[in-house]
PDB file of C-alpha atoms in Angstrom:
ATOM      1  CA  GLN A   4      44.500  -8.648 -21.819  1.00 93.00           C
ATOM      2  CA  VAL A   5      44.696 -12.259 -20.704  1.00 96.00           C
ATOM      3  CA  GLN A   6      47.031 -14.565 -22.594  1.00 97.00           C
ATOM      4  CA  LEU A   7      48.203 -18.103 -22.047  1.00 98.00           C
ATOM      5  CA  THR A   8      50.987 -19.604 -24.126  1.00 98.00           C
ATOM      6  CA  GLU A   9      52.035 -23.252 -24.070  1.00 98.00           C
ATOM      7  CA  SER A  10      55.567 -24.248 -24.982  1.00 98.00           C
ATOM      8  CA  GLY A  11      57.453 -27.497 -25.118  1.00 96.00           C
ATOM      9  CA  PRO A  12      58.911 -30.121 -27.434  1.00 93.00           C
ATOM     10  CA  GLY A  13      56.840 -31.209 -30.386  1.00 92.00           C
ATOM     11  CA  LEU A  14      58.295 -34.713 -30.382  1.00 96.00           C
ATOM     12  CA  VAL A  15      58.856 -37.030 -27.443  1.00 97.00           C
ATOM     13  CA  HIS A  16      60.136 -40.594 -27.619  1.00 97.00           C
ATOM     14  CA  PRO A  17      58.179 -43.436 -26.010  1.00 97.00           C
ATOM     15  CA  SER A  18      58.939 -43.964 -22.306  1.00 97.00           C
ATOM     16  CA  GLU A  19      60.377 -40.445 -21.989  1.00 97.00           C
ATOM     17  CA  THR A  20      59.073 -37.515 -19.953  1.00 98.00           C
ATOM     18  CA  LEU A  21      57.022 -34.653 -21.371  1.00 98.00           C
ATOM     19  CA  SER A  22      57.718 -31.187 -19.982  1.00 98.00           C
ATOM     20  CA  LEU A  23      55.436 -28.312 -20.916  1.00 98.00           C
ATOM     21  CA  THR A  24      55.309 -24.694 -19.765  1.00 98.00           C
ATOM     22  CA  CYS A  25      52.290 -22.409 -19.674  1.00 98.00           C
ATOM     23  CA  THR A  26      53.240 -18.728 -19.523  1.00 98.00           C
ATOM     24  CA  VAL A  27      50.404 -16.441 -18.513  1.00 98.00           C
ATOM     25  CA  SER A  28      49.864 -12.705 -18.679  1.00 97.00           C
ATOM     26  CA  GLY A  29      46.991 -10.486 -17.690  1.00 95.00           C
ATOM     27  CA  PHE A  30      46.307 -12.248 -14.399  1.00 94.00           C
ATOM     28  CA  SER A  31      48.128 -13.458 -11.334  1.00 94.00           C
ATOM     29  CA  LEU A  32      48.636 -17.156 -10.616  1.00 96.00           C
ATOM     30  CA  THR A  33      47.855 -16.436  -6.964  1.00 95.00           C
ATOM     31  CA  GLY A  34      44.397 -15.253  -7.932  1.00 93.00           C
ATOM     32  CA  TYR A  35      43.414 -17.647 -10.696  1.00 93.00           C
ATOM     33  CA  SER A  36      43.607 -21.389 -11.249  1.00 97.00           C
ATOM     34  CA  VAL A  37      45.297 -22.915 -14.296  1.00 98.00           C
ATOM     35  CA  TYR A  38      44.192 -26.190 -15.824  1.00 98.00           C
ATOM     36  CA  TRP A  39      45.859 -28.532 -18.275  1.00 98.00           C
ATOM     37  CA  VAL A  40      43.582 -30.149 -20.867  1.00 98.00           C
ATOM     38  CA  ARG A  41      44.599 -32.434 -23.705  1.00 98.00           C
ATOM     39  CA  GLN A  42      42.975 -33.634 -26.910  1.00 98.00           C
ATOM     40  CA  PRO A  43      44.058 -36.600 -29.003  1.00 93.00           C
ATOM     41  CA  SER A  44      43.731 -35.809 -32.705  1.00 89.00           C
ATOM     42  CA  GLY A  45      40.111 -36.030 -33.785  1.00 90.00           C
ATOM     43  CA  LYS A  46      38.902 -36.868 -30.283  1.00 95.00           C
ATOM     44  CA  GLY A  47      37.402 -35.144 -27.286  1.00 97.00           C
ATOM     45  CA  LEU A  48      38.819 -33.065 -24.469  1.00 98.00           C
ATOM     46  CA  GLU A  49      40.408 -34.626 -21.392  1.00 98.00           C
ATOM     47  CA  TRP A  50      41.012 -32.685 -18.188  1.00 98.00           C
ATOM     48  CA  MET A  51      44.483 -33.533 -16.936  1.00 98.00           C
ATOM     49  CA  GLY A  52      44.863 -31.508 -13.774  1.00 98.00           C
ATOM     50  CA  ARG A  53      44.955 -28.114 -12.168  1.00 98.00           C
ATOM     51  CA  MET A  54      47.160 -25.733 -10.239  1.00 98.00           C
ATOM     52  CA  ARG A  55      44.792 -23.874  -7.988  1.00 97.00           C
ATOM     53  CA  TYR A  56      45.348 -20.194  -7.115  1.00 96.00           C
ATOM     54  CA  ASN A  57      46.362 -21.239  -3.581  1.00 96.00           C
ATOM     55  CA  GLY A  58      48.943 -23.765  -4.798  1.00 96.00           C
ATOM     56  CA  ASP A  59      46.793 -26.886  -4.404  1.00 96.00           C
ATOM     57  CA  THR A  60      46.915 -29.434  -7.193  1.00 97.00           C
ATOM     58  CA  SER A  61      44.450 -32.044  -8.413  1.00 96.00           C
ATOM     59  CA  TYR A  62      44.920 -34.677 -11.095  1.00 97.00           C
ATOM     60  CA  ASN A  63      42.965 -36.871 -13.474  1.00 96.00           C
ATOM     61  CA  SER A  64      42.618 -40.231 -11.756  1.00 95.00           C
ATOM     62  CA  ALA A  65      43.944 -42.135 -14.775  1.00 96.00           C
ATOM     63  CA  LEU A  66      47.033 -39.931 -15.091  1.00 97.00           C
ATOM     64  CA  LYS A  67      47.922 -39.078 -11.497  1.00 96.00           C
ATOM     65  CA  SER A  68      50.610 -41.756 -11.128  1.00 97.00           C
ATOM     66  CA  ARG A  69      52.732 -40.162 -13.866  1.00 97.00           C
ATOM     67  CA  LEU A  70      51.654 -36.502 -13.838  1.00 98.00           C
ATOM     68  CA  SER A  71      52.967 -33.513 -11.901  1.00 98.00           C
ATOM     69  CA  ILE A  72      51.919 -29.864 -12.097  1.00 98.00           C
ATOM     70  CA  SER A  73      53.901 -27.063 -10.474  1.00 98.00           C
ATOM     71  CA  ARG A  74      54.338 -23.306 -10.831  1.00 98.00           C
ATOM     72  CA  ASP A  75      56.696 -20.377 -10.519  1.00 97.00           C
ATOM     73  CA  THR A  76      54.591 -17.383  -9.546  1.00 96.00           C
ATOM     74  CA  SER A  77      57.501 -14.964 -10.010  1.00 95.00           C
ATOM     75  CA  LYS A  78      57.695 -15.956 -13.669  1.00 97.00           C
ATOM     76  CA  ASN A  79      53.920 -16.372 -14.180  1.00 97.00           C
ATOM     77  CA  GLN A  80      54.496 -19.928 -15.333  1.00 98.00           C
ATOM     78  CA  VAL A  81      52.798 -23.249 -14.705  1.00 98.00           C
ATOM     79  CA  PHE A  82      54.568 -26.481 -15.540  1.00 98.00           C
ATOM     80  CA  LEU A  83      53.366 -29.922 -16.546  1.00 98.00           C
ATOM     81  CA  LYS A  84      55.539 -33.006 -16.336  1.00 98.00           C
ATOM     82  CA  MET A  85      54.289 -36.414 -17.362  1.00 98.00           C
ATOM     83  CA  ASN A  86      56.494 -39.482 -17.469  1.00 97.00           C
ATOM     84  CA  SER A  87      56.397 -42.837 -19.253  1.00 97.00           C
ATOM     85  CA  LEU A  88      54.850 -41.390 -22.405  1.00 97.00           C
ATOM     86  CA  GLN A  89      53.248 -43.733 -24.912  1.00 96.00           C
ATOM     87  CA  THR A  90      51.884 -43.214 -28.423  1.00 95.00           C
ATOM     88  CA  ASP A  91      48.349 -42.669 -27.146  1.00 95.00           C
ATOM     89  CA  ASP A  92      49.609 -39.570 -25.303  1.00 97.00           C
ATOM     90  CA  THR A  93      49.951 -37.917 -28.726  1.00 97.00           C
ATOM     91  CA  GLY A  94      47.706 -34.896 -29.124  1.00 97.00           C
ATOM     92  CA  THR A  95      47.262 -31.199 -28.475  1.00 98.00           C
ATOM     93  CA  TYR A  96      47.908 -29.960 -24.958  1.00 98.00           C
ATOM     94  CA  TYR A  97      46.171 -26.815 -23.731  1.00 98.00           C
ATOM     95  CA  CYS A  98      46.539 -24.720 -20.634  1.00 98.00           C
ATOM     96  CA  ALA A  99      43.533 -22.707 -19.542  1.00 98.00           C
ATOM     97  CA  GLY A 100      42.755 -20.057 -16.944  1.00 96.00           C
ATOM     98  CA  SER A 101      39.958 -21.989 -15.274  1.00 93.00           C
ATOM     99  CA  PHE A 102      37.743 -22.580 -18.316  1.00 94.00           C
ATOM    100  CA  ASP A 103      37.544 -18.874 -19.080  1.00 96.00           C
ATOM    101  CA  TYR A 104      40.736 -18.338 -21.036  1.00 97.00           C
ATOM    102  CA  TRP A 105      42.592 -20.797 -23.248  1.00 98.00           C
ATOM    103  CA  GLY A 106      45.974 -20.984 -24.909  1.00 98.00           C
ATOM    104  CA  GLN A 107      46.273 -21.985 -28.555  1.00 98.00           C
ATOM    105  CA  GLY A 108      47.652 -25.372 -27.552  1.00 98.00           C
ATOM    106  CA  VAL A 109      50.843 -27.221 -28.371  1.00 98.00           C
ATOM    107  CA  MET A 110      50.923 -30.363 -30.475  1.00 98.00           C
ATOM    108  CA  VAL A 111      52.892 -33.223 -28.920  1.00 98.00           C
ATOM    109  CA  THR A 112      53.761 -36.348 -30.887  1.00 97.00           C
ATOM    110  CA  VAL A 113      55.044 -39.447 -29.123  1.00 97.00           C
ATOM    111  CA  SER A 114      57.040 -41.484 -31.581  1.00 96.00           C
ATOM    112  CA  SER A 115      60.342 -43.251 -31.903  1.00 94.00           C
TER     113      SER A 115
ATOM    114  CA  ASP B  25      34.955 -39.684 -10.772  1.00 94.00           C
ATOM    115  CA  VAL B  26      31.927 -37.883 -12.191  1.00 97.00           C
ATOM    116  CA  VAL B  27      30.795 -39.148 -15.595  1.00 98.00           C
ATOM    117  CA  LEU B  28      29.039 -36.686 -17.912  1.00 98.00           C
ATOM    118  CA  THR B  29      26.882 -38.221 -20.628  1.00 98.00           C
ATOM    119  CA  GLN B  30      26.181 -35.896 -23.540  1.00 98.00           C
ATOM    120  CA  THR B  31      23.476 -36.507 -26.120  1.00 98.00           C
ATOM    121  CA  PRO B  32      23.175 -36.539 -29.008  1.00 98.00           C
ATOM    122  CA  PRO B  33      26.733 -37.155 -30.226  1.00 98.00           C
ATOM    123  CA  THR B  34      25.898 -35.472 -33.515  1.00 98.00           C
ATOM    124  CA  LEU B  35      23.300 -32.862 -34.356  1.00 97.00           C
ATOM    125  CA  SER B  36      22.330 -31.765 -37.864  1.00 97.00           C
ATOM    126  CA  ALA B  37      20.582 -28.421 -38.114  1.00 97.00           C
ATOM    127  CA  THR B  38      19.546 -25.852 -40.671  1.00 96.00           C
ATOM    128  CA  ILE B  39      20.316 -22.184 -40.207  1.00 97.00           C
ATOM    129  CA  GLY B  40      17.666 -20.669 -37.977  1.00 97.00           C
ATOM    130  CA  GLN B  41      16.648 -23.951 -36.392  1.00 97.00           C
ATOM    131  CA  SER B  42      16.604 -24.243 -32.600  1.00 98.00           C
ATOM    132  CA  VAL B  43      18.470 -27.177 -31.074  1.00 98.00           C
ATOM    133  CA  SER B  44      19.191 -28.606 -27.635  1.00 98.00           C
ATOM    134  CA  ILE B  45      22.031 -30.666 -26.188  1.00 98.00           C
ATOM    135  CA  SER B  46      21.670 -32.725 -23.026  1.00 98.00           C
ATOM    136  CA  CYS B  47      24.340 -33.343 -20.396  1.00 98.00           C
ATOM    137  CA  ARG B  48      23.607 -35.809 -17.598  1.00 98.00           C
ATOM    138  CA  SER B  49      25.868 -36.302 -14.626  1.00 98.00           C
ATOM    139  CA  SER B  50      26.468 -39.493 -12.666  1.00 98.00           C
ATOM    140  CA  GLN B  51      26.100 -37.487  -9.452  1.00 98.00           C
ATOM    141  CA  SER B  52      24.731 -34.153  -8.362  1.00 98.00           C
ATOM    142  CA  LEU B  53      26.832 -31.171  -9.377  1.00 98.00           C
ATOM    143  CA  LEU B  54      25.499 -29.000  -6.557  1.00 98.00           C
ATOM    144  CA  HIS B  55      28.513 -27.860  -4.553  1.00 97.00           C
ATOM    145  CA  SER B  56      28.381 -27.515  -0.780  1.00 97.00           C
ATOM    146  CA  ASN B  57      28.679 -23.749  -1.289  1.00 97.00           C
ATOM    147  CA  GLY B  58      25.352 -23.703  -3.159  1.00 97.00           C
ATOM    148  CA  ASN B  59      26.806 -23.223  -6.655  1.00 98.00           C
ATOM    149  CA  THR B  60      26.527 -25.723  -9.501  1.00 98.00           C
ATOM    150  CA  TYR B  61      29.707 -25.690 -11.551  1.00 98.00           C
ATOM    151  CA  LEU B  62      28.456 -26.905 -14.905  1.00 98.00           C
ATOM    152  CA  ASN B  63      29.945 -25.163 -17.929  1.00 98.00           C
ATOM    153  CA  TRP B  64      29.431 -25.343 -21.686  1.00 98.00           C
ATOM    154  CA  LEU B  65      32.245 -24.881 -24.187  1.00 98.00           C
ATOM    155  CA  LEU B  66      32.324 -24.624 -27.975  1.00 98.00           C
ATOM    156  CA  GLN B  67      35.289 -25.781 -30.002  1.00 98.00           C
ATOM    157  CA  ARG B  68      35.291 -24.602 -33.589  1.00 97.00           C
ATOM    158  CA  PRO B  69      37.448 -26.528 -36.084  1.00 94.00           C
ATOM    159  CA  GLY B  70      41.139 -25.836 -35.576  1.00 94.00           C
ATOM    160  CA  GLN B  71      40.515 -23.604 -32.558  1.00 97.00           C
ATOM    161  CA  PRO B  72      40.882 -23.987 -28.807  1.00 98.00           C
ATOM    162  CA  PRO B  73      37.640 -24.322 -26.869  1.00 98.00           C
ATOM    163  CA  GLN B  74      35.837 -21.194 -25.730  1.00 98.00           C
ATOM    164  CA  LEU B  75      33.576 -20.768 -22.736  1.00 98.00           C
ATOM    165  CA  LEU B  76      29.924 -20.130 -23.577  1.00 98.00           C
ATOM    166  CA  ILE B  77      28.081 -20.684 -20.299  1.00 98.00           C
ATOM    167  CA  TYR B  78      29.173 -21.129 -16.684  1.00 98.00           C
ATOM    168  CA  LEU B  79      27.305 -21.895 -13.483  1.00 98.00           C
ATOM    169  CA  VAL B  80      24.633 -23.710 -15.535  1.00 98.00           C
ATOM    170  CA  SER B  81      23.014 -20.656 -17.073  1.00 98.00           C
ATOM    171  CA  ARG B  82      25.295 -17.611 -16.937  1.00 98.00           C
ATOM    172  CA  LEU B  83      26.304 -16.341 -20.338  1.00 98.00           C
ATOM    173  CA  GLU B  84      30.008 -15.572 -20.753  1.00 98.00           C
ATOM    174  CA  SER B  85      30.717 -11.998 -21.807  1.00 96.00           C
ATOM    175  CA  GLY B  86      30.448 -11.545 -25.572  1.00 97.00           C
ATOM    176  CA  VAL B  87      28.455 -14.734 -26.166  1.00 98.00           C
ATOM    177  CA  PRO B  88      25.245 -14.172 -28.158  1.00 97.00           C
ATOM    178  CA  ASN B  89      22.022 -14.508 -26.212  1.00 96.00           C
ATOM    179  CA  ARG B  90      20.694 -17.173 -28.593  1.00 98.00           C
ATOM    180  CA  PHE B  91      22.680 -19.503 -26.309  1.00 98.00           C
ATOM    181  CA  SER B  92      21.047 -20.480 -23.046  1.00 98.00           C
ATOM    182  CA  GLY B  93      21.698 -23.052 -20.357  1.00 98.00           C
ATOM    183  CA  SER B  94      19.371 -24.641 -17.864  1.00 98.00           C
ATOM    184  CA  GLY B  95      19.127 -27.507 -15.430  1.00 98.00           C
ATOM    185  CA  SER B  96      19.998 -28.538 -11.916  1.00 98.00           C
ATOM    186  CA  GLY B  97      21.381 -31.466  -9.962  1.00 97.00           C
ATOM    187  CA  THR B  98      22.255 -34.048 -12.583  1.00 98.00           C
ATOM    188  CA  ASP B  99      20.401 -32.907 -15.721  1.00 98.00           C
ATOM    189  CA  PHE B 100      21.476 -29.961 -17.840  1.00 98.00           C
ATOM    190  CA  THR B 101      20.629 -28.573 -21.259  1.00 98.00           C
ATOM    191  CA  LEU B 102      22.231 -26.168 -23.685  1.00 98.00           C
ATOM    192  CA  LYS B 103      19.830 -24.562 -26.146  1.00 98.00           C
ATOM    193  CA  ILE B 104      20.646 -22.591 -29.268  1.00 98.00           C
ATOM    194  CA  SER B 105      17.652 -20.536 -30.382  1.00 98.00           C
ATOM    195  CA  GLY B 106      18.257 -20.046 -34.067  1.00 97.00           C
ATOM    196  CA  VAL B 107      21.486 -21.698 -35.212  1.00 97.00           C
ATOM    197  CA  GLU B 108      23.881 -19.519 -37.185  1.00 97.00           C
ATOM    198  CA  ALA B 109      26.744 -20.694 -39.384  1.00 95.00           C
ATOM    199  CA  GLU B 110      29.349 -19.573 -36.815  1.00 96.00           C
ATOM    200  CA  ASP B 111      27.820 -21.962 -34.242  1.00 97.00           C
ATOM    201  CA  LEU B 112      29.121 -25.050 -36.017  1.00 96.00           C
ATOM    202  CA  GLY B 113      31.641 -27.094 -34.098  1.00 98.00           C
ATOM    203  CA  VAL B 114      31.764 -29.414 -31.098  1.00 98.00           C
ATOM    204  CA  TYR B 115      30.014 -28.560 -27.849  1.00 98.00           C
ATOM    205  CA  TYR B 116      31.265 -29.906 -24.528  1.00 98.00           C
ATOM    206  CA  CYS B 117      29.818 -29.820 -21.066  1.00 98.00           C
ATOM    207  CA  VAL B 118      32.383 -29.865 -18.262  1.00 98.00           C
ATOM    208  CA  GLN B 119      31.909 -30.012 -14.517  1.00 98.00           C
ATOM    209  CA  SER B 120      34.136 -28.295 -11.978  1.00 97.00           C
ATOM    210  CA  THR B 121      32.180 -29.136  -8.834  1.00 98.00           C
ATOM    211  CA  HIS B 122      34.000 -32.367  -8.004  1.00 97.00           C
ATOM    212  CA  ALA B 123      37.722 -32.866  -8.531  1.00 94.00           C
ATOM    213  CA  PRO B 124      38.932 -34.400 -10.736  1.00 95.00           C
ATOM    214  CA  TYR B 125      36.954 -32.318 -13.215  1.00 97.00           C
ATOM    215  CA  THR B 126      35.469 -34.133 -16.200  1.00 97.00           C
ATOM    216  CA  PHE B 127      34.206 -33.399 -19.718  1.00 98.00           C
ATOM    217  CA  GLY B 128      31.337 -34.856 -21.642  1.00 98.00           C
ATOM    218  CA  ALA B 129      32.253 -36.650 -24.875  1.00 98.00           C
ATOM    219  CA  GLY B 130      31.044 -33.769 -27.018  1.00 98.00           C
ATOM    220  CA  THR B 131      28.228 -33.033 -29.461  1.00 98.00           C
ATOM    221  CA  LYS B 132      29.140 -32.151 -33.014  1.00 98.00           C
ATOM    222  CA  LEU B 133      26.805 -29.582 -34.565  1.00 98.00           C
ATOM    223  CA  GLU B 134      26.701 -29.839 -38.355  1.00 97.00           C
ATOM    224  CA  LEU B 135      24.764 -28.142 -41.109  1.00 89.00           C
ATOM    225  CA  LYS B 136      21.977 -30.215 -42.596  1.00 87.00           C
TER     226      LYS B 136
END
């Protein structure tokens, strides 16, 4: 059974760095890509980036200067780090196994 | 980056009515490997998105066959043949042919 679980702080202060972890089970990170997708409250979905099964990464053009995605295959975890957070980075952050499998998401609020 | 234009933004339907959603791409989504990576997702209120259709027209396992996808190149359509109450939510097209991947803005399906 495939599961993805996002974890991380619910509150981040402006200008700080967001660190999120996606822990997967039911598939191997060396055989499946993992995406990060976010959604501001009441708005649409935004693709942030991906960790491909072969270790390649790709990022949203608007976010790439402050976004980094990495992984630890031994722990079945994919990591997202995004710096210089602002209030419009508030929203729900999802990790997904390609677009096939989704985590429940983690709500992140950027506020002082 | 590829821009996906979804129409209409909102759709009002009665139970049993058939409806269609359009997704137009700013460039062809035909990959050099011959596949077209255009997917359709449904996000019900308070839930993560779920995959309905991949590769333009392939139904994800467990998805009712009242959902169908069609199209090629830059023009794609999702059709629901006989809306049911559980179909209400926001529908998104998303392309994974060209990195960075991109979502359409969404179509909200409501009950009339």
